[in-house]
């Protein structure tokens, strides 16, 4: 019995440890994305051993030690570090439309309800762009950088403020990631739309490389410039490459103390279990942040109300 318990504990410990394996191995990022589930399994296993081995609690100590890791990480995502709202705050949102299938009326309703100032739309097709504009987006957010495209390649930044394109991180054949200066009344800020490759076996090396390139790009930006990265990162806090990119930036959901945010997969037989969609900010503070489901897409829309130092 003790050997079986130890063997299972070792397997669970290996699963937990994958959070720190920084590699582009073919299947590893998928395992890492499931870290919240692995963490729950580690806690459940420790509790089960305590119940079963209460008279020999010493055999449950290794499992308890392993379970402390996800518990500590979960606790770190619960504390809020937000600031009071002002009239000068900017609301940034991002939504992956899943090949343009998201309900255009719901997208526009979120723009209105949240008072969105700048919106990043990924997987925006020409037909979806027309439908969203017809629903009212063209009046609410008339300024655009980027272009709709077929499939998953189109990414557009929309804003109520004037925009000027800085550059477009064009990846041949896949996933545009435009960058724009948003000319807000209280000061300019830079928005980079994020949509790197997904970590599927045939693209995982490119996924790892693109996250690293994004981290390098952030490091090259003037330190005094307010900077926002928003979109579908195809990565979570469980991926070392994402944590390296987010270093020195504020993750809006974590700053709001949102806990276990689950943006993907929505509307699936598999319950949503991982946050792939983020809003990151530098030279700014978080007032509030949240996420909302949108019919027709497997990603939740994420948003953040930010006090930018522009």
Short mmCIF file of N, CA and C in Angstrom, two decimals, residues 201-282:
data_model
loop_
_atom_site.label_atom_id
_atom_site.label_comp_id
_atom_site.label_asym_id
_atom_site.label_seq_id
_atom_site.Cartn_x
_atom_site.Cartn_y
_atom_site.Cartn_z
N UNK A 201 1.57 20.25 -32.05
CA UNK A 201 2.87 19.59 -32.32
C UNK A 201 3.62 20.15 -33.52
N UNK A 202 2.91 20.54 -34.58
CA UNK A 202 3.60 21.02 -35.78
C UNK A 202 4.00 22.49 -35.69
N UNK A 203 3.49 23.21 -34.67
CA UNK A 203 3.77 24.64 -34.55
C UNK A 203 4.43 25.01 -33.22
N UNK A 204 4.69 24.02 -32.36
CA UNK A 204 5.11 24.33 -31.00
C UNK A 204 6.44 25.07 -30.95
N UNK A 205 7.36 24.77 -31.85
CA UNK A 205 8.64 25.49 -31.85
C UNK A 205 8.42 26.96 -32.22
N UNK A 206 7.55 27.19 -33.20
CA UNK A 206 7.23 28.56 -33.57
C UNK A 206 6.50 29.29 -32.45
N UNK A 207 5.63 28.59 -31.72
CA UNK A 207 4.93 29.16 -30.56
C UNK A 207 5.93 29.64 -29.51
N UNK A 208 6.88 28.78 -29.19
CA UNK A 208 7.89 29.12 -28.18
C UNK A 208 8.74 30.30 -28.66
N UNK A 209 9.10 30.29 -29.95
CA UNK A 209 9.92 31.36 -30.50
C UNK A 209 9.17 32.68 -30.50
N UNK A 210 7.89 32.65 -30.88
CA UNK A 210 7.12 33.89 -30.95
C UNK A 210 6.91 34.53 -29.57
N UNK A 211 6.69 33.72 -28.56
CA UNK A 211 6.56 34.27 -27.21
C UNK A 211 7.88 34.90 -26.77
N UNK A 212 8.99 34.26 -27.13
CA UNK A 212 10.30 34.83 -26.82
C UNK A 212 10.54 36.13 -27.57
N UNK A 213 10.13 36.18 -28.84
CA UNK A 213 10.29 37.41 -29.62
C UNK A 213 9.44 38.54 -29.06
N UNK A 214 8.24 38.19 -28.58
CA UNK A 214 7.39 39.21 -27.96
C UNK A 214 8.03 39.76 -26.69
N UNK A 215 8.65 38.88 -25.90
CA UNK A 215 9.36 39.33 -24.70
C UNK A 215 10.51 40.27 -25.07
N UNK A 216 11.24 39.92 -26.12
CA UNK A 216 12.34 40.79 -26.58
C UNK A 216 11.80 42.14 -27.05
N UNK A 217 10.66 42.11 -27.75
CA UNK A 217 10.05 43.34 -28.24
C UNK A 217 9.66 44.25 -27.07
N UNK A 218 9.07 43.67 -26.03
CA UNK A 218 8.70 44.47 -24.86
C UNK A 218 9.94 45.13 -24.26
N UNK A 219 11.03 44.38 -24.16
CA UNK A 219 12.26 44.91 -23.56
C UNK A 219 12.83 46.07 -24.37
N UNK A 220 12.52 46.10 -25.67
CA UNK A 220 13.05 47.16 -26.54
C UNK A 220 12.23 48.44 -26.50
N UNK A 221 11.03 48.39 -25.93
CA UNK A 221 10.16 49.57 -25.93
C UNK A 221 10.61 50.57 -24.88
N UNK A 222 10.49 51.88 -25.16
CA UNK A 222 10.87 52.90 -24.18
C UNK A 222 10.19 52.67 -22.84
N UNK A 223 10.96 52.69 -21.79
CA UNK A 223 10.44 52.34 -20.46
C UNK A 223 9.34 53.27 -20.00
N UNK A 224 9.34 54.52 -20.47
CA UNK A 224 8.37 55.50 -19.99
C UNK A 224 7.05 55.43 -20.76
N UNK A 225 6.98 54.63 -21.81
CA UNK A 225 5.77 54.56 -22.63
C UNK A 225 4.77 53.56 -22.05
N UNK A 226 3.54 53.96 -21.75
CA UNK A 226 2.53 52.99 -21.34
C UNK A 226 2.32 51.96 -22.45
N UNK A 227 2.33 50.71 -22.05
CA UNK A 227 2.31 49.61 -23.02
C UNK A 227 1.26 48.59 -22.60
N UNK A 228 0.43 48.15 -23.56
CA UNK A 228 -0.59 47.14 -23.30
C UNK A 228 -0.46 46.03 -24.33
N UNK A 229 -0.41 44.80 -23.86
CA UNK A 229 -0.47 43.63 -24.73
C UNK A 229 -1.79 42.93 -24.45
N UNK A 230 -2.58 42.70 -25.49
CA UNK A 230 -3.90 42.12 -25.28
C UNK A 230 -4.23 41.17 -26.42
N UNK A 231 -4.91 40.09 -26.09
CA UNK A 231 -5.34 39.16 -27.12
C UNK A 231 -5.29 37.73 -26.64
N UNK A 232 -5.25 36.83 -27.61
CA UNK A 232 -5.14 35.39 -27.36
C UNK A 232 -3.66 35.04 -27.40
N UNK A 233 -3.06 34.82 -26.24
CA UNK A 233 -1.63 34.52 -26.15
C UNK A 233 -1.33 33.05 -26.43
N UNK A 234 -2.37 32.22 -26.51
CA UNK A 234 -2.18 30.78 -26.66
C UNK A 234 -1.21 30.25 -25.61
N UNK A 235 -1.24 30.85 -24.43
CA UNK A 235 -0.34 30.47 -23.34
C UNK A 235 -0.94 30.95 -22.03
N UNK A 236 -0.53 30.30 -20.96
CA UNK A 236 -1.05 30.62 -19.64
C UNK A 236 0.09 30.82 -18.65
N UNK A 237 -0.26 31.12 -17.42
CA UNK A 237 0.73 31.28 -16.36
C UNK A 237 1.54 30.00 -16.14
N UNK A 238 1.02 28.87 -16.58
CA UNK A 238 1.72 27.60 -16.41
C UNK A 238 2.84 27.40 -17.42
N UNK A 239 2.97 28.30 -18.40
CA UNK A 239 4.02 28.19 -19.41
C UNK A 239 5.17 29.13 -19.07
N UNK A 240 6.37 28.61 -18.89
CA UNK A 240 7.52 29.49 -18.59
C UNK A 240 7.71 30.59 -19.64
N UNK A 241 7.44 30.29 -20.91
CA UNK A 241 7.62 31.30 -21.96
C UNK A 241 6.65 32.47 -21.76
N UNK A 242 5.45 32.18 -21.29
CA UNK A 242 4.50 33.26 -21.01
C UNK A 242 4.96 34.07 -19.80
N UNK A 243 5.41 33.39 -18.76
CA UNK A 243 5.85 34.10 -17.55
C UNK A 243 7.04 35.00 -17.85
N UNK A 244 7.91 34.56 -18.74
CA UNK A 244 9.05 35.39 -19.12
C UNK A 244 8.57 36.63 -19.88
N UNK A 245 7.57 36.45 -20.75
CA UNK A 245 6.99 37.59 -21.47
C UNK A 245 6.32 38.55 -20.50
N UNK A 246 5.62 38.02 -19.50
CA UNK A 246 4.85 38.85 -18.58
C UNK A 246 5.71 39.48 -17.50
N UNK A 247 6.97 39.09 -17.40
CA UNK A 247 7.83 39.64 -16.36
C UNK A 247 7.99 41.15 -16.56
N UNK A 248 7.76 41.90 -15.50
CA UNK A 248 7.83 43.35 -15.59
C UNK A 248 6.55 44.00 -16.05
N UNK A 249 5.56 43.20 -16.41
CA UNK A 249 4.24 43.67 -16.80
C UNK A 249 3.23 43.26 -15.72
N UNK A 250 2.11 43.93 -15.69
CA UNK A 250 1.05 43.60 -14.76
C UNK A 250 -0.03 42.82 -15.50
N UNK A 251 -0.31 41.62 -15.03
CA UNK A 251 -1.40 40.82 -15.59
C UNK A 251 -2.70 41.32 -14.94
N UNK A 252 -3.59 41.88 -15.75
CA UNK A 252 -4.77 42.56 -15.21
C UNK A 252 -5.64 41.63 -14.38
N UNK A 253 -5.84 40.41 -14.85
CA UNK A 253 -6.70 39.49 -14.12
C UNK A 253 -6.11 39.14 -12.75
N UNK A 254 -4.79 38.94 -12.71
CA UNK A 254 -4.15 38.62 -11.43
C UNK A 254 -4.17 39.82 -10.50
N UNK A 255 -3.95 41.03 -11.05
CA UNK A 255 -3.99 42.22 -10.21
C UNK A 255 -5.38 42.44 -9.61
N UNK A 256 -6.41 42.01 -10.34
CA UNK A 256 -7.78 42.14 -9.84
C UNK A 256 -8.15 41.03 -8.86
N UNK A 257 -7.22 40.08 -8.63
CA UNK A 257 -7.50 38.98 -7.71
C UNK A 257 -8.57 38.04 -8.22
N UNK A 258 -8.57 37.81 -9.53
CA UNK A 258 -9.64 37.03 -10.15
C UNK A 258 -9.54 35.53 -9.90
N UNK A 259 -8.39 35.06 -9.40
CA UNK A 259 -8.25 33.64 -9.10
C UNK A 259 -8.12 32.80 -10.35
N UNK A 260 -8.84 31.67 -10.37
CA UNK A 260 -8.75 30.73 -11.49
C UNK A 260 -9.61 31.24 -12.65
N UNK A 261 -8.99 31.98 -13.54
CA UNK A 261 -9.68 32.48 -14.73
C UNK A 261 -9.62 31.42 -15.82
N UNK A 262 -10.73 31.15 -16.43
CA UNK A 262 -10.81 30.09 -17.44
C UNK A 262 -11.44 30.66 -18.71
N UNK A 263 -10.61 30.97 -19.68
CA UNK A 263 -11.14 31.57 -20.91
C UNK A 263 -11.32 30.56 -22.03
N UNK A 264 -10.78 29.35 -21.88
CA UNK A 264 -10.83 28.36 -22.96
C UNK A 264 -10.86 26.96 -22.36
N UNK A 265 -11.61 26.01 -22.99
CA UNK A 265 -12.50 26.16 -24.15
C UNK A 265 -13.92 26.45 -23.70
N UNK A 266 -14.53 27.46 -24.26
CA UNK A 266 -15.91 27.81 -23.96
C UNK A 266 -16.85 27.04 -24.89
N UNK A 267 -18.04 26.72 -24.38
CA UNK A 267 -19.05 26.07 -25.20
C UNK A 267 -18.67 24.68 -25.65
N UNK A 268 -17.84 24.01 -24.87
CA UNK A 268 -17.35 22.69 -25.24
C UNK A 268 -17.83 21.65 -24.24
N UNK A 269 -17.75 20.38 -24.63
CA UNK A 269 -18.07 19.31 -23.69
C UNK A 269 -17.02 19.23 -22.58
N UNK A 270 -15.85 19.79 -22.85
CA UNK A 270 -14.80 19.89 -21.84
C UNK A 270 -14.96 21.23 -21.13
N UNK A 271 -15.11 21.25 -19.81
CA UNK A 271 -15.25 22.54 -19.11
C UNK A 271 -14.01 23.41 -19.32
N UNK A 272 -14.22 24.72 -19.41
CA UNK A 272 -13.09 25.64 -19.54
C UNK A 272 -12.15 25.45 -18.35
N UNK A 273 -10.84 25.42 -18.62
CA UNK A 273 -9.90 25.13 -17.54
C UNK A 273 -8.64 25.98 -17.57
N UNK A 274 -8.44 26.80 -18.62
CA UNK A 274 -7.17 27.52 -18.74
C UNK A 274 -7.41 28.93 -19.26
N UNK A 275 -6.58 29.87 -18.82
CA UNK A 275 -6.65 31.24 -19.32
C UNK A 275 -5.59 31.42 -20.40
N UNK A 276 -6.05 31.51 -21.64
CA UNK A 276 -5.18 31.77 -22.78
C UNK A 276 -5.24 33.24 -23.21
N UNK A 277 -6.25 33.95 -22.74
CA UNK A 277 -6.50 35.33 -23.17
C UNK A 277 -6.16 36.27 -22.01
N UNK A 278 -5.38 37.30 -22.32
CA UNK A 278 -4.84 38.15 -21.26
C UNK A 278 -4.82 39.62 -21.69
N UNK A 279 -4.75 40.48 -20.68
CA UNK A 279 -4.40 41.89 -20.86
C UNK A 279 -3.23 42.18 -19.93
N UNK A 280 -2.09 42.54 -20.51
CA UNK A 280 -0.89 42.87 -19.74
C UNK A 280 -0.59 44.36 -19.92
N UNK A 281 -0.11 44.99 -18.86
CA UNK A 281 0.15 46.43 -18.92
C UNK A 281 1.47 46.77 -18.25
N UNK A 282 2.16 47.75 -18.82
CA UNK A 282 3.35 48.33 -18.22
C UNK A 282 3.17 49.84 -18.18
#
